[in-house]
Each structure stands twice: as C-alpha cells, then as structure tokens.
Short mmCIF file of N, CA and C in Angstrom, two decimals:
data_model
loop_
_atom_site.label_atom_id
_atom_site.label_comp_id
_atom_site.label_asym_id
_atom_site.label_seq_id
_atom_site.Cartn_x
_atom_site.Cartn_y
_atom_site.Cartn_z
N SER A 1 11.03 82.57 126.56
CA SER A 1 9.69 82.13 126.89
C SER A 1 9.56 80.64 126.60
N THR A 2 8.62 80.00 127.27
CA THR A 2 8.46 78.56 127.11
C THR A 2 7.61 78.26 125.89
N LEU A 3 7.58 77.02 125.51
CA LEU A 3 6.82 76.58 124.36
C LEU A 3 5.34 76.85 124.55
N VAL A 4 4.81 76.56 125.72
CA VAL A 4 3.38 76.76 126.00
C VAL A 4 3.05 78.24 125.92
N GLU A 5 3.91 79.11 126.47
CA GLU A 5 3.65 80.55 126.41
C GLU A 5 3.63 81.03 124.97
N GLU A 6 4.54 80.51 124.13
CA GLU A 6 4.56 80.91 122.72
C GLU A 6 3.28 80.49 122.02
N VAL A 7 2.81 79.28 122.29
CA VAL A 7 1.59 78.79 121.64
C VAL A 7 0.40 79.60 122.11
N VAL A 8 0.31 79.83 123.41
CA VAL A 8 -0.81 80.60 123.95
C VAL A 8 -0.79 82.01 123.38
N SER A 9 0.40 82.61 123.28
CA SER A 9 0.52 83.96 122.72
C SER A 9 0.06 83.98 121.27
N SER A 10 0.46 82.99 120.49
CA SER A 10 0.06 82.97 119.08
C SER A 10 -1.41 82.68 118.92
N LEU A 11 -2.01 81.96 119.86
CA LEU A 11 -3.43 81.62 119.77
C LEU A 11 -4.32 82.73 120.29
N SER A 12 -3.79 83.62 121.08
CA SER A 12 -4.62 84.68 121.64
C SER A 12 -4.83 85.82 120.65
N THR A 13 -4.09 85.83 119.53
CA THR A 13 -4.32 86.84 118.51
C THR A 13 -5.51 86.43 117.68
N PRO A 14 -6.27 87.38 117.15
CA PRO A 14 -7.46 87.03 116.36
C PRO A 14 -7.08 86.18 115.16
N VAL A 15 -7.92 85.19 114.90
CA VAL A 15 -7.70 84.26 113.80
C VAL A 15 -8.91 84.30 112.90
N VAL A 16 -8.70 84.36 111.60
CA VAL A 16 -9.81 84.30 110.66
C VAL A 16 -9.90 82.88 110.18
N GLN A 17 -11.07 82.24 110.40
CA GLN A 17 -11.27 80.84 110.05
C GLN A 17 -12.12 80.78 108.81
N ARG A 18 -11.61 80.11 107.78
CA ARG A 18 -12.40 79.92 106.56
C ARG A 18 -13.27 78.70 106.76
N PRO A 19 -14.44 78.72 106.19
CA PRO A 19 -15.30 77.53 106.33
C PRO A 19 -14.63 76.34 105.67
N SER A 20 -14.71 75.22 106.34
CA SER A 20 -14.13 73.99 105.82
C SER A 20 -15.17 73.23 105.04
N SER A 21 -14.68 72.40 104.14
CA SER A 21 -15.60 71.52 103.43
C SER A 21 -16.03 70.43 104.40
N PRO A 22 -17.12 69.77 104.14
CA PRO A 22 -17.54 68.68 105.05
C PRO A 22 -16.49 67.60 105.16
N LEU A 23 -15.72 67.33 104.08
CA LEU A 23 -14.67 66.30 104.11
C LEU A 23 -13.55 66.72 105.05
N GLU A 24 -13.11 68.01 104.98
CA GLU A 24 -12.03 68.50 105.86
C GLU A 24 -12.49 68.50 107.30
N THR A 25 -13.76 68.86 107.54
CA THR A 25 -14.30 68.88 108.91
C THR A 25 -14.30 67.48 109.48
N SER A 26 -14.68 66.50 108.70
CA SER A 26 -14.71 65.11 109.15
C SER A 26 -13.31 64.60 109.44
N ALA A 27 -12.31 64.94 108.57
CA ALA A 27 -10.93 64.50 108.78
C ALA A 27 -10.36 65.12 110.04
N ALA A 28 -10.67 66.39 110.29
CA ALA A 28 -10.18 67.05 111.50
C ALA A 28 -10.76 66.40 112.74
N ALA A 29 -12.02 65.99 112.67
CA ALA A 29 -12.66 65.35 113.82
C ALA A 29 -12.02 64.00 114.09
N GLN A 30 -11.61 63.28 113.04
CA GLN A 30 -10.97 61.98 113.24
C GLN A 30 -9.59 62.14 113.84
N VAL A 31 -8.84 63.20 113.44
CA VAL A 31 -7.49 63.41 113.95
C VAL A 31 -7.54 63.76 115.43
N ASP A 32 -8.48 64.62 115.82
CA ASP A 32 -8.56 65.02 117.23
C ASP A 32 -9.54 64.10 117.93
N GLY A 33 -9.02 63.08 118.62
CA GLY A 33 -9.86 62.11 119.29
C GLY A 33 -10.33 62.57 120.65
N GLN A 34 -9.89 63.72 121.14
CA GLN A 34 -10.26 64.16 122.48
C GLN A 34 -11.64 64.82 122.49
N GLN A 35 -11.92 65.72 121.58
CA GLN A 35 -13.19 66.47 121.56
C GLN A 35 -13.61 66.67 120.11
N ASP A 36 -14.86 66.91 119.91
CA ASP A 36 -15.38 67.20 118.59
C ASP A 36 -15.28 68.69 118.37
N CYS A 37 -14.37 69.09 117.45
CA CYS A 37 -14.16 70.50 117.18
C CYS A 37 -14.90 70.94 115.92
N ARG A 38 -15.81 70.11 115.40
CA ARG A 38 -16.49 70.43 114.15
C ARG A 38 -17.34 71.68 114.26
N ALA A 39 -17.98 71.84 115.39
CA ALA A 39 -18.84 73.01 115.54
C ALA A 39 -18.01 74.28 115.46
N THR A 40 -16.84 74.28 116.05
CA THR A 40 -15.96 75.44 116.02
C THR A 40 -15.41 75.66 114.63
N ALA A 41 -15.03 74.58 113.96
CA ALA A 41 -14.42 74.68 112.63
C ALA A 41 -15.42 75.16 111.60
N ALA A 42 -16.73 74.90 111.79
CA ALA A 42 -17.74 75.27 110.82
C ALA A 42 -18.29 76.66 111.08
N ALA A 43 -17.74 77.38 112.03
CA ALA A 43 -18.23 78.71 112.37
C ALA A 43 -17.99 79.66 111.21
N PRO A 44 -18.81 80.69 111.09
CA PRO A 44 -18.65 81.64 110.00
C PRO A 44 -17.34 82.40 110.14
N ALA A 45 -16.84 82.91 109.02
CA ALA A 45 -15.56 83.63 109.02
C ALA A 45 -15.73 84.95 109.76
N ALA A 46 -15.01 85.05 110.87
CA ALA A 46 -15.04 86.28 111.66
C ALA A 46 -13.83 86.27 112.57
N PRO A 47 -13.31 87.43 112.94
CA PRO A 47 -12.18 87.45 113.87
C PRO A 47 -12.59 86.79 115.18
N ARG A 48 -11.72 85.93 115.70
CA ARG A 48 -12.03 85.24 116.95
C ARG A 48 -10.75 84.80 117.63
N SER A 49 -10.86 84.37 118.88
CA SER A 49 -9.73 83.78 119.61
C SER A 49 -9.77 82.29 119.39
N ALA A 50 -8.63 81.65 119.54
CA ALA A 50 -8.56 80.20 119.34
C ALA A 50 -9.32 79.50 120.45
N THR A 51 -9.88 78.33 120.10
CA THR A 51 -10.62 77.56 121.10
C THR A 51 -9.64 76.73 121.90
N TRP A 52 -10.12 76.20 123.01
CA TRP A 52 -9.28 75.34 123.83
C TRP A 52 -8.84 74.11 123.06
N CYS A 53 -9.69 73.66 122.17
CA CYS A 53 -9.38 72.47 121.37
C CYS A 53 -8.21 72.77 120.42
N GLU A 54 -8.25 73.95 119.77
CA GLU A 54 -7.17 74.34 118.87
C GLU A 54 -5.87 74.58 119.65
N ALA A 55 -6.02 75.22 120.83
CA ALA A 55 -4.84 75.47 121.66
C ALA A 55 -4.21 74.16 122.09
N SER A 56 -5.04 73.22 122.51
CA SER A 56 -4.54 71.92 122.93
C SER A 56 -3.84 71.21 121.78
N GLN A 57 -4.45 71.24 120.61
CA GLN A 57 -3.86 70.58 119.45
C GLN A 57 -2.54 71.24 119.07
N SER A 58 -2.51 72.58 119.10
CA SER A 58 -1.30 73.31 118.75
C SER A 58 -0.18 73.01 119.73
N ILE A 59 -0.50 72.98 121.02
CA ILE A 59 0.50 72.66 122.05
C ILE A 59 1.01 71.24 121.87
N ASN A 60 0.08 70.30 121.63
CA ASN A 60 0.48 68.91 121.42
C ASN A 60 1.39 68.77 120.21
N ASN A 61 1.06 69.47 119.12
CA ASN A 61 1.91 69.43 117.92
C ASN A 61 3.30 69.99 118.21
N ALA A 62 3.34 71.12 118.93
CA ALA A 62 4.63 71.73 119.26
C ALA A 62 5.45 70.82 120.17
N LEU A 63 4.80 70.20 121.16
CA LEU A 63 5.51 69.28 122.06
C LEU A 63 6.03 68.05 121.32
N GLU A 64 5.22 67.52 120.40
CA GLU A 64 5.67 66.37 119.61
C GLU A 64 6.88 66.73 118.76
N ALA A 65 6.86 67.95 118.18
CA ALA A 65 8.01 68.39 117.37
C ALA A 65 9.26 68.52 118.23
N LYS A 66 9.10 69.07 119.43
CA LYS A 66 10.27 69.20 120.33
C LYS A 66 10.77 67.83 120.78
N GLN A 67 9.84 66.91 121.06
CA GLN A 67 10.25 65.56 121.44
C GLN A 67 11.00 64.88 120.30
N LYS A 68 10.55 65.09 119.08
CA LYS A 68 11.23 64.51 117.92
C LYS A 68 12.64 65.08 117.80
N LEU A 69 12.77 66.42 117.99
CA LEU A 69 14.09 67.04 117.95
C LEU A 69 14.99 66.49 119.05
N ALA A 70 14.43 66.32 120.24
CA ALA A 70 15.22 65.79 121.36
C ALA A 70 15.68 64.37 121.06
N ARG A 71 14.79 63.53 120.50
CA ARG A 71 15.18 62.16 120.14
C ARG A 71 16.29 62.16 119.09
N GLN A 72 16.14 63.05 118.09
CA GLN A 72 17.16 63.15 117.05
C GLN A 72 18.49 63.60 117.64
N ALA A 73 18.44 64.57 118.57
CA ALA A 73 19.68 65.04 119.20
C ALA A 73 20.32 63.93 120.01
N VAL A 74 19.52 63.15 120.72
CA VAL A 74 20.05 62.02 121.51
C VAL A 74 20.69 60.99 120.59
N LEU A 75 20.01 60.67 119.49
CA LEU A 75 20.57 59.68 118.55
C LEU A 75 21.86 60.20 117.93
N SER A 76 21.88 61.49 117.59
CA SER A 76 23.09 62.07 117.02
C SER A 76 24.24 62.03 118.01
N LYS A 77 23.96 62.40 119.26
CA LYS A 77 25.00 62.38 120.30
C LYS A 77 25.48 60.95 120.55
N LYS A 78 24.55 60.02 120.53
CA LYS A 78 24.89 58.61 120.75
C LYS A 78 25.82 58.12 119.64
N ALA A 79 25.50 58.48 118.39
CA ALA A 79 26.35 58.08 117.26
C ALA A 79 27.73 58.71 117.39
N SER A 80 27.76 59.97 117.80
CA SER A 80 29.04 60.66 117.98
C SER A 80 29.86 59.98 119.06
N LEU A 81 29.22 59.63 120.17
CA LEU A 81 29.92 58.96 121.26
C LEU A 81 30.42 57.58 120.84
N GLN A 82 29.63 56.88 120.03
CA GLN A 82 30.07 55.58 119.54
C GLN A 82 31.29 55.72 118.64
N GLN A 83 31.29 56.76 117.79
CA GLN A 83 32.45 56.99 116.94
C GLN A 83 33.68 57.31 117.78
N GLN A 84 33.50 58.13 118.82
CA GLN A 84 34.62 58.46 119.69
C GLN A 84 35.12 57.21 120.42
N ALA A 85 34.19 56.36 120.86
CA ALA A 85 34.58 55.13 121.56
C ALA A 85 35.37 54.22 120.61
N GLN A 86 34.93 54.13 119.35
CA GLN A 86 35.66 53.32 118.38
C GLN A 86 37.05 53.90 118.13
N LYS A 87 37.12 55.21 118.02
CA LYS A 87 38.41 55.86 117.78
C LYS A 87 39.35 55.63 118.96
N LEU A 88 38.81 55.76 120.18
CA LEU A 88 39.63 55.54 121.37
C LEU A 88 40.08 54.07 121.46
N ALA A 89 39.19 53.16 121.10
CA ALA A 89 39.57 51.74 121.11
C ALA A 89 40.68 51.48 120.10
N HIS A 90 40.58 52.11 118.94
CA HIS A 90 41.62 51.96 117.91
C HIS A 90 42.95 52.52 118.42
N ILE A 91 42.90 53.68 119.03
CA ILE A 91 44.12 54.30 119.57
C ILE A 91 44.72 53.40 120.65
N GLN A 92 43.87 52.88 121.55
CA GLN A 92 44.37 52.00 122.60
C GLN A 92 45.01 50.75 122.01
N ALA A 93 44.40 50.22 120.96
CA ALA A 93 44.97 49.04 120.29
C ALA A 93 46.33 49.37 119.68
N GLU A 94 46.45 50.55 119.08
CA GLU A 94 47.74 50.98 118.51
C GLU A 94 48.79 51.12 119.60
N VAL A 95 48.41 51.74 120.71
CA VAL A 95 49.34 51.92 121.83
C VAL A 95 49.79 50.56 122.36
N ASP A 96 48.81 49.65 122.54
CA ASP A 96 49.14 48.31 123.03
C ASP A 96 50.07 47.59 122.05
N LYS A 97 49.82 47.76 120.77
CA LYS A 97 50.64 47.12 119.74
C LYS A 97 52.08 47.66 119.80
N ILE A 98 52.20 48.97 119.94
CA ILE A 98 53.54 49.59 120.03
C ILE A 98 54.27 49.07 121.26
N GLU A 99 53.57 49.06 122.39
CA GLU A 99 54.19 48.60 123.64
C GLU A 99 54.59 47.13 123.54
N ALA A 100 53.72 46.31 122.96
CA ALA A 100 54.02 44.88 122.84
C ALA A 100 55.22 44.66 121.92
N HIS A 101 55.26 45.38 120.82
CA HIS A 101 56.39 45.24 119.88
C HIS A 101 57.70 45.64 120.55
N ASN A 102 57.70 46.79 121.19
CA ASN A 102 58.92 47.26 121.86
C ASN A 102 59.35 46.29 122.95
N LYS A 103 58.40 45.83 123.74
CA LYS A 103 58.72 44.92 124.84
C LYS A 103 59.32 43.63 124.31
N SER A 104 58.72 43.08 123.24
CA SER A 104 59.25 41.80 122.72
C SER A 104 60.66 41.98 122.16
N GLU A 105 60.92 43.09 121.46
CA GLU A 105 62.26 43.33 120.92
C GLU A 105 63.28 43.52 122.04
N ILE A 106 62.92 44.31 123.02
CA ILE A 106 63.83 44.56 124.15
C ILE A 106 64.09 43.27 124.92
N ASP A 107 63.03 42.49 125.18
CA ASP A 107 63.20 41.22 125.89
C ASP A 107 64.11 40.26 125.12
N ARG A 108 63.92 40.22 123.80
CA ARG A 108 64.75 39.34 122.98
C ARG A 108 66.22 39.76 123.03
N MET A 109 66.46 41.06 122.88
CA MET A 109 67.84 41.55 122.92
C MET A 109 68.44 41.37 124.31
N ARG A 110 67.65 41.61 125.34
CA ARG A 110 68.14 41.43 126.71
C ARG A 110 68.53 39.97 126.95
N ALA A 111 67.70 39.05 126.46
CA ALA A 111 68.02 37.62 126.61
C ALA A 111 69.31 37.28 125.89
N THR A 112 69.50 37.87 124.72
CA THR A 112 70.74 37.62 123.97
C THR A 112 71.95 38.16 124.72
N VAL A 113 71.83 39.36 125.29
CA VAL A 113 72.94 39.95 126.07
C VAL A 113 73.22 39.08 127.29
N GLU A 114 72.18 38.61 127.97
CA GLU A 114 72.39 37.74 129.13
C GLU A 114 73.07 36.44 128.74
N GLN A 115 72.69 35.92 127.59
CA GLN A 115 73.35 34.71 127.11
C GLN A 115 74.84 34.97 126.86
N TYR A 116 75.15 36.12 126.26
CA TYR A 116 76.55 36.48 126.05
C TYR A 116 77.27 36.66 127.38
N ASN A 117 76.60 37.24 128.35
CA ASN A 117 77.22 37.41 129.68
C ASN A 117 77.56 36.05 130.30
N ARG A 118 76.62 35.11 130.19
CA ARG A 118 76.89 33.77 130.72
C ARG A 118 78.06 33.12 129.98
N SER A 119 78.07 33.29 128.66
CA SER A 119 79.18 32.74 127.87
C SER A 119 80.50 33.38 128.28
N MET A 120 80.47 34.69 128.54
CA MET A 120 81.69 35.39 128.94
C MET A 120 82.19 34.92 130.29
N VAL A 121 81.29 34.71 131.22
CA VAL A 121 81.70 34.23 132.55
C VAL A 121 82.39 32.88 132.43
N ALA A 122 81.80 32.02 131.62
CA ALA A 122 82.41 30.69 131.44
C ALA A 122 83.78 30.81 130.78
N LEU A 123 83.89 31.67 129.78
CA LEU A 123 85.17 31.83 129.10
C LEU A 123 86.22 32.49 130.00
N GLU A 124 85.79 33.40 130.84
CA GLU A 124 86.75 34.02 131.77
C GLU A 124 87.30 32.98 132.75
N ARG A 125 86.43 32.09 133.23
CA ARG A 125 86.89 31.02 134.11
C ARG A 125 87.90 30.13 133.40
N GLU A 126 87.52 29.80 132.19
CA GLU A 126 88.41 28.96 131.40
C GLU A 126 89.75 29.66 131.16
N MET A 127 89.70 30.97 130.88
CA MET A 127 90.92 31.73 130.64
C MET A 127 91.83 31.71 131.88
N HIS A 128 91.26 31.87 133.05
CA HIS A 128 92.07 31.86 134.27
C HIS A 128 92.71 30.49 134.52
N LEU A 129 91.95 29.46 134.25
CA LEU A 129 92.51 28.12 134.42
C LEU A 129 93.69 27.89 133.47
N LYS A 130 93.46 28.33 132.25
CA LYS A 130 94.53 28.14 131.27
C LYS A 130 95.71 29.05 131.54
N LYS A 131 95.44 30.17 132.11
CA LYS A 131 96.53 31.08 132.45
C LYS A 131 97.42 30.47 133.53
N GLU A 132 96.81 29.76 134.47
CA GLU A 132 97.58 29.09 135.51
C GLU A 132 98.45 27.99 134.90
N ARG A 133 97.90 27.42 133.83
CA ARG A 133 98.67 26.36 133.17
C ARG A 133 99.39 26.89 131.92
N MET A 134 99.73 28.13 131.95
CA MET A 134 100.29 28.78 130.78
C MET A 134 101.56 28.10 130.28
N VAL A 135 102.39 27.63 131.20
CA VAL A 135 103.64 27.02 130.80
C VAL A 135 103.33 25.83 129.88
N ARG A 136 102.33 25.07 130.21
CA ARG A 136 102.01 23.89 129.42
C ARG A 136 101.07 24.21 128.25
N ALA A 137 100.28 25.33 128.37
CA ALA A 137 99.24 25.53 127.35
C ALA A 137 99.15 26.98 126.88
N THR A 138 100.25 27.53 126.48
CA THR A 138 100.26 28.93 126.04
C THR A 138 99.33 29.13 124.85
N GLU A 139 99.33 28.19 123.97
CA GLU A 139 98.50 28.33 122.79
C GLU A 139 97.01 28.32 123.14
N GLU A 140 96.61 27.45 124.04
CA GLU A 140 95.20 27.41 124.46
C GLU A 140 94.80 28.73 125.13
N TYR A 141 95.70 29.27 125.92
CA TYR A 141 95.44 30.55 126.59
C TYR A 141 95.19 31.66 125.57
N VAL A 142 96.04 31.71 124.55
CA VAL A 142 95.90 32.75 123.52
C VAL A 142 94.56 32.59 122.78
N ASP A 143 94.22 31.36 122.46
CA ASP A 143 92.94 31.11 121.78
C ASP A 143 91.75 31.59 122.63
N SER A 144 91.79 31.24 123.88
CA SER A 144 90.70 31.64 124.78
C SER A 144 90.63 33.16 124.90
N GLU A 145 91.80 33.80 124.99
CA GLU A 145 91.82 35.26 125.11
C GLU A 145 91.25 35.90 123.84
N GLU A 146 91.55 35.34 122.71
CA GLU A 146 91.01 35.87 121.46
C GLU A 146 89.48 35.69 121.40
N LYS A 147 89.01 34.53 121.86
CA LYS A 147 87.56 34.30 121.89
C LYS A 147 86.87 35.30 122.81
N LEU A 148 87.50 35.55 123.96
CA LEU A 148 86.93 36.51 124.90
C LEU A 148 86.88 37.92 124.29
N ALA A 149 87.95 38.31 123.64
CA ALA A 149 87.98 39.63 123.00
C ALA A 149 86.89 39.73 121.93
N GLU A 150 86.73 38.65 121.19
CA GLU A 150 85.70 38.64 120.16
C GLU A 150 84.31 38.74 120.77
N LEU A 151 84.07 37.99 121.85
CA LEU A 151 82.78 38.06 122.53
C LEU A 151 82.54 39.45 123.13
N ARG A 152 83.60 40.05 123.68
CA ARG A 152 83.46 41.41 124.23
C ARG A 152 83.08 42.39 123.12
N HIS A 153 83.76 42.22 122.02
CA HIS A 153 83.46 43.10 120.88
C HIS A 153 82.02 42.89 120.41
N GLU A 154 81.60 41.65 120.27
CA GLU A 154 80.23 41.35 119.85
C GLU A 154 79.22 41.85 120.88
N ARG A 155 79.55 41.67 122.15
CA ARG A 155 78.66 42.16 123.20
C ARG A 155 78.54 43.67 123.13
N GLN A 156 79.66 44.34 122.94
CA GLN A 156 79.63 45.80 122.84
C GLN A 156 78.78 46.23 121.65
N ALA A 157 78.96 45.52 120.53
CA ALA A 157 78.15 45.84 119.35
C ALA A 157 76.67 45.59 119.63
N LEU A 158 76.36 44.50 120.32
CA LEU A 158 74.97 44.20 120.68
C LEU A 158 74.41 45.23 121.65
N GLU A 159 75.23 45.63 122.61
CA GLU A 159 74.77 46.64 123.56
C GLU A 159 74.49 47.95 122.85
N GLU A 160 75.33 48.28 121.87
CA GLU A 160 75.09 49.49 121.09
C GLU A 160 73.81 49.34 120.26
N GLN A 161 73.62 48.15 119.70
CA GLN A 161 72.38 47.90 118.95
C GLN A 161 71.17 47.97 119.87
N LEU A 162 71.33 47.39 121.07
CA LEU A 162 70.24 47.43 122.03
C LEU A 162 69.90 48.86 122.41
N MET A 163 70.93 49.66 122.66
CA MET A 163 70.71 51.06 123.01
C MET A 163 70.02 51.79 121.86
N GLU A 164 70.48 51.54 120.64
CA GLU A 164 69.88 52.17 119.47
C GLU A 164 68.43 51.72 119.30
N LEU A 165 68.18 50.42 119.51
CA LEU A 165 66.82 49.88 119.41
C LEU A 165 65.90 50.51 120.44
N ILE A 166 66.40 50.64 121.65
CA ILE A 166 65.59 51.26 122.71
C ILE A 166 65.29 52.71 122.34
N LEU A 167 66.29 53.44 121.87
CA LEU A 167 66.08 54.84 121.48
C LEU A 167 65.12 54.95 120.31
N GLN A 168 65.32 54.12 119.28
CA GLN A 168 64.44 54.15 118.12
C GLN A 168 63.02 53.77 118.50
N GLY A 169 62.90 52.74 119.33
CA GLY A 169 61.57 52.32 119.78
C GLY A 169 60.87 53.44 120.54
N GLY A 170 61.61 54.11 121.39
CA GLY A 170 61.04 55.24 122.13
C GLY A 170 60.64 56.37 121.20
N GLN A 171 61.50 56.66 120.21
CA GLN A 171 61.19 57.73 119.27
C GLN A 171 59.98 57.37 118.41
N LYS A 172 59.94 56.11 117.95
CA LYS A 172 58.80 55.68 117.14
C LYS A 172 57.52 55.74 117.95
N ALA A 173 57.59 55.24 119.17
CA ALA A 173 56.40 55.26 120.03
C ALA A 173 55.98 56.70 120.29
N ASP A 174 56.94 57.57 120.56
CA ASP A 174 56.63 58.98 120.81
C ASP A 174 56.01 59.62 119.58
N HIS A 175 56.59 59.35 118.43
CA HIS A 175 56.07 59.92 117.18
C HIS A 175 54.66 59.40 116.91
N ARG A 176 54.45 58.09 117.07
CA ARG A 176 53.13 57.51 116.80
C ARG A 176 52.10 58.03 117.80
N LEU A 177 52.50 58.12 119.06
CA LEU A 177 51.58 58.64 120.07
C LEU A 177 51.23 60.09 119.78
N ASN A 178 52.20 60.87 119.31
CA ASN A 178 51.90 62.26 118.94
C ASN A 178 50.90 62.31 117.79
N GLU A 179 51.08 61.39 116.80
CA GLU A 179 50.13 61.34 115.68
C GLU A 179 48.75 60.95 116.18
N LEU A 180 48.69 59.96 117.05
CA LEU A 180 47.40 59.50 117.57
C LEU A 180 46.72 60.59 118.39
N LEU A 181 47.51 61.31 119.18
CA LEU A 181 46.95 62.41 119.97
C LEU A 181 46.47 63.52 119.06
N ALA A 182 47.21 63.79 118.00
CA ALA A 182 46.78 64.82 117.04
C ALA A 182 45.48 64.38 116.35
N ASP A 183 45.39 63.09 116.01
CA ASP A 183 44.14 62.58 115.41
C ASP A 183 42.99 62.69 116.39
N LEU A 184 43.26 62.42 117.63
CA LEU A 184 42.22 62.50 118.66
C LEU A 184 41.75 63.92 118.84
N ASP A 185 42.69 64.86 118.82
CA ASP A 185 42.33 66.28 118.97
C ASP A 185 41.65 66.82 117.73
N GLY A 186 41.95 66.24 116.57
CA GLY A 186 41.45 66.74 115.28
C GLY A 186 40.07 66.33 115.03
#
C-alpha cells in the first residue's frame, strides 16, 4: 500500500483527543500555517475521525520523513560511488605504474641488446677483413675472434636476463593484477 493509503487508514480509525492546554493549542496553530485547527483540537474527549487538517499534517509529516530517507540514501550511494571511483583510480594508477615500469625495463634491455648487435656486426666485419689478411695478422685475427666470442657470450647472457626479466615482469604484473582484482571484488 502507498504512504497516503496508510495514513488515511490510520486516520480513519477512531481517535480519542485529550483537551490541550491553551499553550499547546497556540503552538499547534503556529506550526500548521495552512488552517486554524484550534477548534478541532479543543473539542471534548470523544471517539471521532481525524479531521482533514490532521490528515494533511500527518501526510505531510510522512512525506517529509520519506524525502529525508531518500536524501540520506542518495548521499550514502553517492559516497559509496565516490569510494569506488577512488578505488578504481588507485587500481588504474597501479596498473599504469606496473606497465610503465615493465616497459622502461624492457626498452632499456632491448636498447642494450641492439647496441651489442651493432657492436657484433662491426666486429664480424673486422674479423673477416683480418681473416683475409691472416698471413700477415694471425694474432689480430685471434684477438678479434676472442672478442666476438666474448660478446656472443655476453649477448647470450643478456638475452637470458632479458627473457627472465620479461617473464618476471609478466608474473609480477599478473600477481599484482590478481591482488587488485581481488581487492576490487572484496
């Protein structure tokens, strides 16, 4: 049933009205600015139905209470949404931070590997030139070959580190994202 039906139902039952003091009657008249209900309020004690003035006041009071509840519910929902928005912004910042960190590490390692590749290309050229002149420069050839082997070994170690870094970064990001998703669900 609706609010108005509930009020009308409660007002249609007989009500026993006690005589009010002149002070209470005056205060009631000041509160209800629509009509003067003093004559009704000063009536002798007897079973009666509620007046239109009392019904109107009762309905207005009930509506004001419901409006207050609705405002409180809206404010509560608004606060909840603001908290969720802050939490989502924090999660997005964490995700961005993880992505930025991983990207910078991968870019740095990739640049290092590319630098080694360029160094290797230059050394391979040098090795071939010296190999052609091997009769005159056997020692230089051996030195260059050793440098190349060392660079290959270092490159392989770097590539392994890069692979490990990529895997660890992915695992860390996955783990952190799982934590963040669990926090979001919680």
